[in-house]
Amino acid sequence: MQPTFRWFLTGATLTAVLLFSPRGFSEPGGGGLEPILQSIQKLDLDPDTILEQVRQIESEQQSQKIQSELKELEGELERLNATKADLEKRLSEIQSLPASPDRGDLGEISSDNFEFFETHIRPVLAESCYACHGPEKQKAGLRLDNAESFLVGGESGPAFFPDDPEGSRL
């Protein structure tokens, strides 16, 4: 350790003792510096000891910080693992759903059927269903504002079966 730094630490220690001494030195019976010097010697406050204590405190603080960060990361990992498990479950459910019908399976839609749908069905869907199952929001993955999505259905499968209207969910 450099001599200048050693003198600095010794001076800083002595200044601290003088400033925080319970009795003033100018008071009668103040005791002088001798008792203070003896107290400093008893404390063994040489610069190397002080540096070692500072390093130990810094090491403990760093260890506490690392432990805190580790706890946070473990919590984040637990949350991500839960999200992963949820996504894997959803993927499994989606994979178990029947394949969506081809557009060719729909056949040609006659103009009478199209007109009936546009006149009688779409207004009911728009008024009652699009808020939750339209272009902006698809609750349970069900979208009812276009024919393909209408037939594919949502998370629980198709909501409408063209060949079996009575068996359809709508």
PDB file of C-alpha atoms in Angstrom:
ATOM      1  CA  MET A   1       0.000   0.000   0.000  1.00  0.00           C
ATOM      2  CA  GLN A   2       1.323   3.459  -0.839  1.00  0.00           C
ATOM      3  CA  PRO A   3       2.517   5.617   2.094  1.00  0.00           C
ATOM      4  CA  THR A   4       0.350   8.568   1.003  1.00  0.00           C
ATOM      5  CA  PHE A   5      -2.808   6.471   1.141  1.00  0.00           C
ATOM      6  CA  ARG A   6      -1.808   5.062   4.522  1.00  0.00           C
ATOM      7  CA  TRP A   7      -1.413   8.585   5.924  1.00  0.00           C
ATOM      8  CA  PHE A   8      -4.759   9.535   4.418  1.00  0.00           C
ATOM      9  CA  LEU A   9      -6.575   6.649   6.125  1.00  0.00           C
ATOM     10  CA  THR A  10      -4.856   7.336   9.431  1.00  0.00           C
ATOM     11  CA  GLY A  11      -5.772  11.027   9.193  1.00  0.00           C
ATOM     12  CA  ALA A  12      -9.356  10.222   8.240  1.00  0.00           C
ATOM     13  CA  THR A  13      -9.675   7.847  11.175  1.00  0.00           C
ATOM     14  CA  LEU A  14      -8.222  10.354  13.609  1.00  0.00           C
ATOM     15  CA  THR A  15     -10.494  13.110  12.267  1.00  0.00           C
ATOM     16  CA  ALA A  16     -13.546  10.871  12.642  1.00  0.00           C
ATOM     17  CA  VAL A  17     -12.609  10.041  16.220  1.00  0.00           C
ATOM     18  CA  LEU A  18     -12.092  13.697  17.053  1.00  0.00           C
ATOM     19  CA  LEU A  19     -15.357  14.788  15.438  1.00  0.00           C
ATOM     20  CA  PHE A  20     -17.478  12.119  17.058  1.00  0.00           C
ATOM     21  CA  SER A  21     -15.782  12.146  20.456  1.00  0.00           C
ATOM     22  CA  PRO A  22     -18.349  12.570  23.252  1.00  0.00           C
ATOM     23  CA  ARG A  23     -16.134  15.049  25.122  1.00  0.00           C
ATOM     24  CA  GLY A  24     -14.593  18.113  23.613  1.00  0.00           C
ATOM     25  CA  PHE A  25     -10.839  18.551  23.858  1.00  0.00           C
ATOM     26  CA  SER A  26     -11.099  22.208  24.748  1.00  0.00           C
ATOM     27  CA  GLU A  27     -13.188  21.471  27.833  1.00  0.00           C
ATOM     28  CA  PRO A  28     -11.480  21.216  31.165  1.00  0.00           C
ATOM     29  CA  GLY A  29     -10.552  17.605  31.750  1.00  0.00           C
ATOM     30  CA  GLY A  30     -10.965  16.852  28.038  1.00  0.00           C
ATOM     31  CA  GLY A  31      -8.292  14.252  28.356  1.00  0.00           C
ATOM     32  CA  GLY A  32      -6.021  15.193  25.491  1.00  0.00           C
ATOM     33  CA  LEU A  33      -5.136  12.950  22.606  1.00  0.00           C
ATOM     34  CA  GLU A  34      -3.441  10.170  24.560  1.00  0.00           C
ATOM     35  CA  PRO A  35      -6.617   8.206  25.442  1.00  0.00           C
ATOM     36  CA  ILE A  36      -7.823   8.499  21.853  1.00  0.00           C
ATOM     37  CA  LEU A  37      -4.548   7.237  20.453  1.00  0.00           C
ATOM     38  CA  GLN A  38      -4.657   4.318  22.870  1.00  0.00           C
ATOM     39  CA  SER A  39      -8.231   3.536  21.737  1.00  0.00           C
ATOM     40  CA  ILE A  40      -7.161   3.609  18.083  1.00  0.00           C
ATOM     41  CA  GLN A  41      -4.268   1.267  18.840  1.00  0.00           C
ATOM     42  CA  LYS A  42      -6.623  -1.114  20.652  1.00  0.00           C
ATOM     43  CA  LEU A  43      -8.942  -1.137  17.629  1.00  0.00           C
ATOM     44  CA  ASP A  44      -6.018  -2.121  15.391  1.00  0.00           C
ATOM     45  CA  LEU A  45      -7.121   0.301  12.700  1.00  0.00           C
ATOM     46  CA  ASP A  46      -4.198   0.151  10.377  1.00  0.00           C
ATOM     47  CA  PRO A  47      -4.958   0.876   6.709  1.00  0.00           C
ATOM     48  CA  ASP A  48      -4.578  -2.780   5.679  1.00  0.00           C
ATOM     49  CA  THR A  49      -7.187  -3.862   8.231  1.00  0.00           C
ATOM     50  CA  ILE A  50      -9.555  -1.123   7.100  1.00  0.00           C
ATOM     51  CA  LEU A  51      -9.121  -2.101   3.448  1.00  0.00           C
ATOM     52  CA  GLU A  52      -9.753  -5.751   4.281  1.00  0.00           C
ATOM     53  CA  GLN A  53     -12.946  -4.820   6.134  1.00  0.00           C
ATOM     54  CA  VAL A  54     -14.099  -2.633   3.237  1.00  0.00           C
ATOM     55  CA  ARG A  55     -13.432  -5.474   0.791  1.00  0.00           C
ATOM     56  CA  GLN A  56     -15.323  -7.906   3.005  1.00  0.00           C
ATOM     57  CA  ILE A  57     -18.317  -5.553   3.221  1.00  0.00           C
ATOM     58  CA  GLU A  58     -18.289  -5.015  -0.553  1.00  0.00           C
ATOM     59  CA  SER A  59     -18.068  -8.771  -1.096  1.00  0.00           C
ATOM     60  CA  GLU A  60     -21.045  -9.368   1.208  1.00  0.00           C
ATOM     61  CA  GLN A  61     -23.060  -6.665  -0.549  1.00  0.00           C
ATOM     62  CA  GLN A  62     -22.222  -8.139  -3.944  1.00  0.00           C
ATOM     63  CA  SER A  63     -23.191 -11.604  -2.710  1.00  0.00           C
ATOM     64  CA  GLN A  64     -26.535 -10.274  -1.434  1.00  0.00           C
ATOM     65  CA  LYS A  65     -27.158  -8.535  -4.751  1.00  0.00           C
ATOM     66  CA  ILE A  66     -26.377 -11.729  -6.669  1.00  0.00           C
ATOM     67  CA  GLN A  67     -28.697 -13.743  -4.391  1.00  0.00           C
ATOM     68  CA  SER A  68     -31.485 -11.206  -4.955  1.00  0.00           C
ATOM     69  CA  GLU A  69     -31.016 -11.294  -8.729  1.00  0.00           C
ATOM     70  CA  LEU A  70     -30.918 -15.094  -8.640  1.00  0.00           C
ATOM     71  CA  LYS A  71     -34.245 -15.155  -6.779  1.00  0.00           C
ATOM     72  CA  GLU A  72     -35.787 -12.837  -9.377  1.00  0.00           C
ATOM     73  CA  LEU A  73     -34.470 -14.966 -12.236  1.00  0.00           C
ATOM     74  CA  GLU A  74     -35.782 -18.151 -10.618  1.00  0.00           C
ATOM     75  CA  GLY A  75     -39.231 -16.535 -10.367  1.00  0.00           C
ATOM     76  CA  GLU A  76     -39.052 -15.475 -14.010  1.00  0.00           C
ATOM     77  CA  LEU A  77     -37.976 -18.987 -15.031  1.00  0.00           C
ATOM     78  CA  GLU A  78     -40.900 -20.479 -13.115  1.00  0.00           C
ATOM     79  CA  ARG A  79     -43.311 -18.085 -14.857  1.00  0.00           C
ATOM     80  CA  LEU A  80     -41.844 -18.889 -18.276  1.00  0.00           C
ATOM     81  CA  ASN A  81     -42.056 -22.638 -17.613  1.00  0.00           C
ATOM     82  CA  ALA A  82     -45.738 -22.249 -16.692  1.00  0.00           C
ATOM     83  CA  THR A  83     -46.330 -20.280 -19.896  1.00  0.00           C
ATOM     84  CA  LYS A  84     -44.491 -22.944 -21.896  1.00  0.00           C
ATOM     85  CA  ALA A  85     -46.620 -25.710 -20.357  1.00  0.00           C
ATOM     86  CA  ASP A  86     -49.788 -23.741 -21.158  1.00  0.00           C
ATOM     87  CA  LEU A  87     -48.690 -23.190 -24.761  1.00  0.00           C
ATOM     88  CA  GLU A  88     -47.784 -26.870 -25.156  1.00  0.00           C
ATOM     89  CA  LYS A  89     -51.240 -27.818 -23.847  1.00  0.00           C
ATOM     90  CA  ARG A  90     -52.923 -25.432 -26.282  1.00  0.00           C
ATOM     91  CA  LEU A  91     -50.825 -26.747 -29.165  1.00  0.00           C
ATOM     92  CA  SER A  92     -51.794 -30.310 -28.272  1.00  0.00           C
ATOM     93  CA  GLU A  93     -55.473 -29.317 -28.204  1.00  0.00           C
ATOM     94  CA  ILE A  94     -55.181 -27.562 -31.559  1.00  0.00           C
ATOM     95  CA  GLN A  95     -53.405 -30.541 -33.100  1.00  0.00           C
ATOM     96  CA  SER A  96     -56.210 -32.832 -31.924  1.00  0.00           C
ATOM     97  CA  LEU A  97     -58.846 -30.760 -33.749  1.00  0.00           C
ATOM     98  CA  PRO A  98     -60.091 -31.986 -37.116  1.00  0.00           C
ATOM     99  CA  ALA A  99     -58.468 -30.476 -40.168  1.00  0.00           C
ATOM    100  CA  SER A 100     -60.235 -27.482 -41.660  1.00  0.00           C
ATOM    101  CA  PRO A 101     -62.388 -28.192 -44.678  1.00  0.00           C
ATOM    102  CA  ASP A 102     -61.018 -27.325 -48.087  1.00  0.00           C
ATOM    103  CA  ARG A 103     -62.694 -24.487 -49.873  1.00  0.00           C
ATOM    104  CA  GLY A 104     -63.518 -26.982 -52.608  1.00  0.00           C
ATOM    105  CA  ASP A 105     -65.655 -28.923 -50.111  1.00  0.00           C
ATOM    106  CA  LEU A 106     -67.943 -25.934 -49.755  1.00  0.00           C
ATOM    107  CA  GLY A 107     -69.120 -26.236 -53.308  1.00  0.00           C
ATOM    108  CA  GLU A 108     -70.706 -23.419 -55.179  1.00  0.00           C
ATOM    109  CA  ILE A 109     -72.975 -21.168 -53.211  1.00  0.00           C
ATOM    110  CA  SER A 110     -76.126 -20.388 -55.119  1.00  0.00           C
ATOM    111  CA  SER A 111     -77.179 -16.791 -55.423  1.00  0.00           C
ATOM    112  CA  ASP A 112     -80.391 -17.599 -53.511  1.00  0.00           C
ATOM    113  CA  ASN A 113     -78.401 -19.061 -50.594  1.00  0.00           C
ATOM    114  CA  PHE A 114     -75.983 -16.145 -50.656  1.00  0.00           C
ATOM    115  CA  GLU A 115     -78.837 -13.642 -50.676  1.00  0.00           C
ATOM    116  CA  PHE A 116     -80.607 -15.495 -47.828  1.00  0.00           C
ATOM    117  CA  PHE A 117     -77.404 -15.503 -45.761  1.00  0.00           C
ATOM    118  CA  GLU A 118     -76.698 -11.823 -46.379  1.00  0.00           C
ATOM    119  CA  THR A 119     -80.309 -10.809 -45.700  1.00  0.00           C
ATOM    120  CA  HIS A 120     -81.247 -12.974 -42.718  1.00  0.00           C
ATOM    121  CA  ILE A 121     -78.141 -14.537 -41.147  1.00  0.00           C
ATOM    122  CA  ARG A 122     -75.331 -11.970 -41.365  1.00  0.00           C
ATOM    123  CA  PRO A 123     -77.352  -9.173 -39.663  1.00  0.00           C
ATOM    124  CA  VAL A 124     -78.066 -11.467 -36.690  1.00  0.00           C
ATOM    125  CA  LEU A 125     -74.398 -12.465 -36.467  1.00  0.00           C
ATOM    126  CA  ALA A 126     -73.291  -8.834 -36.789  1.00  0.00           C
ATOM    127  CA  GLU A 127     -75.654  -7.695 -34.052  1.00  0.00           C
ATOM    128  CA  SER A 128     -75.184 -10.577 -31.627  1.00  0.00           C
ATOM    129  CA  CYS A 129     -71.824 -12.207 -32.336  1.00  0.00           C
ATOM    130  CA  TYR A 130     -69.247  -9.937 -33.992  1.00  0.00           C
ATOM    131  CA  ALA A 131     -68.409  -8.074 -30.781  1.00  0.00           C
ATOM    132  CA  CYS A 132     -66.805 -11.259 -29.429  1.00  0.00           C
ATOM    133  CA  HIS A 133     -66.248 -13.273 -32.627  1.00  0.00           C
ATOM    134  CA  GLY A 134     -65.547 -10.702 -35.334  1.00  0.00           C
ATOM    135  CA  PRO A 135     -62.486  -9.216 -37.022  1.00  0.00           C
ATOM    136  CA  GLU A 136     -61.373  -7.288 -33.906  1.00  0.00           C
ATOM    137  CA  LYS A 137     -61.792 -10.009 -31.279  1.00  0.00           C
ATOM    138  CA  GLN A 138     -62.046 -13.793 -31.538  1.00  0.00           C
ATOM    139  CA  LYS A 139     -63.142 -15.208 -28.202  1.00  0.00           C
ATOM    140  CA  ALA A 140     -62.137 -18.900 -27.912  1.00  0.00           C
ATOM    141  CA  GLY A 141     -60.568 -18.539 -31.364  1.00  0.00           C
ATOM    142  CA  LEU A 142     -63.989 -18.395 -33.067  1.00  0.00           C
ATOM    143  CA  ARG A 143     -64.453 -15.891 -35.871  1.00  0.00           C
ATOM    144  CA  LEU A 144     -67.857 -15.595 -37.541  1.00  0.00           C
ATOM    145  CA  ASP A 145     -67.403 -12.759 -40.031  1.00  0.00           C
ATOM    146  CA  ASN A 146     -66.184 -14.834 -43.000  1.00  0.00           C
ATOM    147  CA  ALA A 147     -67.227 -18.206 -44.449  1.00  0.00           C
ATOM    148  CA  GLU A 148     -63.936 -20.065 -44.021  1.00  0.00           C
ATOM    149  CA  SER A 149     -63.493 -19.087 -40.365  1.00  0.00           C
ATOM    150  CA  PHE A 150     -67.185 -19.779 -39.791  1.00  0.00           C
ATOM    151  CA  LEU A 151     -66.778 -23.403 -40.926  1.00  0.00           C
ATOM    152  CA  VAL A 152     -63.369 -23.987 -39.315  1.00  0.00           C
ATOM    153  CA  GLY A 153     -64.644 -22.867 -35.932  1.00  0.00           C
ATOM    154  CA  GLY A 154     -62.680 -22.048 -32.813  1.00  0.00           C
ATOM    155  CA  GLU A 155     -60.801 -23.840 -30.065  1.00  0.00           C
ATOM    156  CA  SER A 156     -63.585 -26.393 -29.592  1.00  0.00           C
ATOM    157  CA  GLY A 157     -64.028 -27.093 -33.306  1.00  0.00           C
ATOM    158  CA  PRO A 158     -66.564 -25.979 -35.905  1.00  0.00           C
ATOM    159  CA  ALA A 159     -69.623 -24.089 -34.712  1.00  0.00           C
ATOM    160  CA  PHE A 160     -71.636 -24.903 -37.837  1.00  0.00           C
ATOM    161  CA  PHE A 161     -71.952 -27.993 -40.011  1.00  0.00           C
ATOM    162  CA  PRO A 162     -73.425 -27.273 -43.462  1.00  0.00           C
ATOM    163  CA  ASP A 163     -74.694 -30.855 -43.833  1.00  0.00           C
ATOM    164  CA  ASP A 164     -76.189 -30.972 -40.316  1.00  0.00           C
ATOM    165  CA  PRO A 165     -77.638 -27.594 -39.273  1.00  0.00           C
ATOM    166  CA  GLU A 166     -79.519 -29.208 -36.361  1.00  0.00           C
ATOM    167  CA  GLY A 167     -76.250 -30.680 -34.989  1.00  0.00           C
ATOM    168  CA  SER A 168     -74.469 -27.347 -35.263  1.00  0.00           C
ATOM    169  CA  ARG A 169     -73.725 -25.291 -32.186  1.00  0.00           C
ATOM    170  CA  LEU A 170     -75.328 -22.146 -33.602  1.00  0.00           C
TER     171      LEU A 170
END
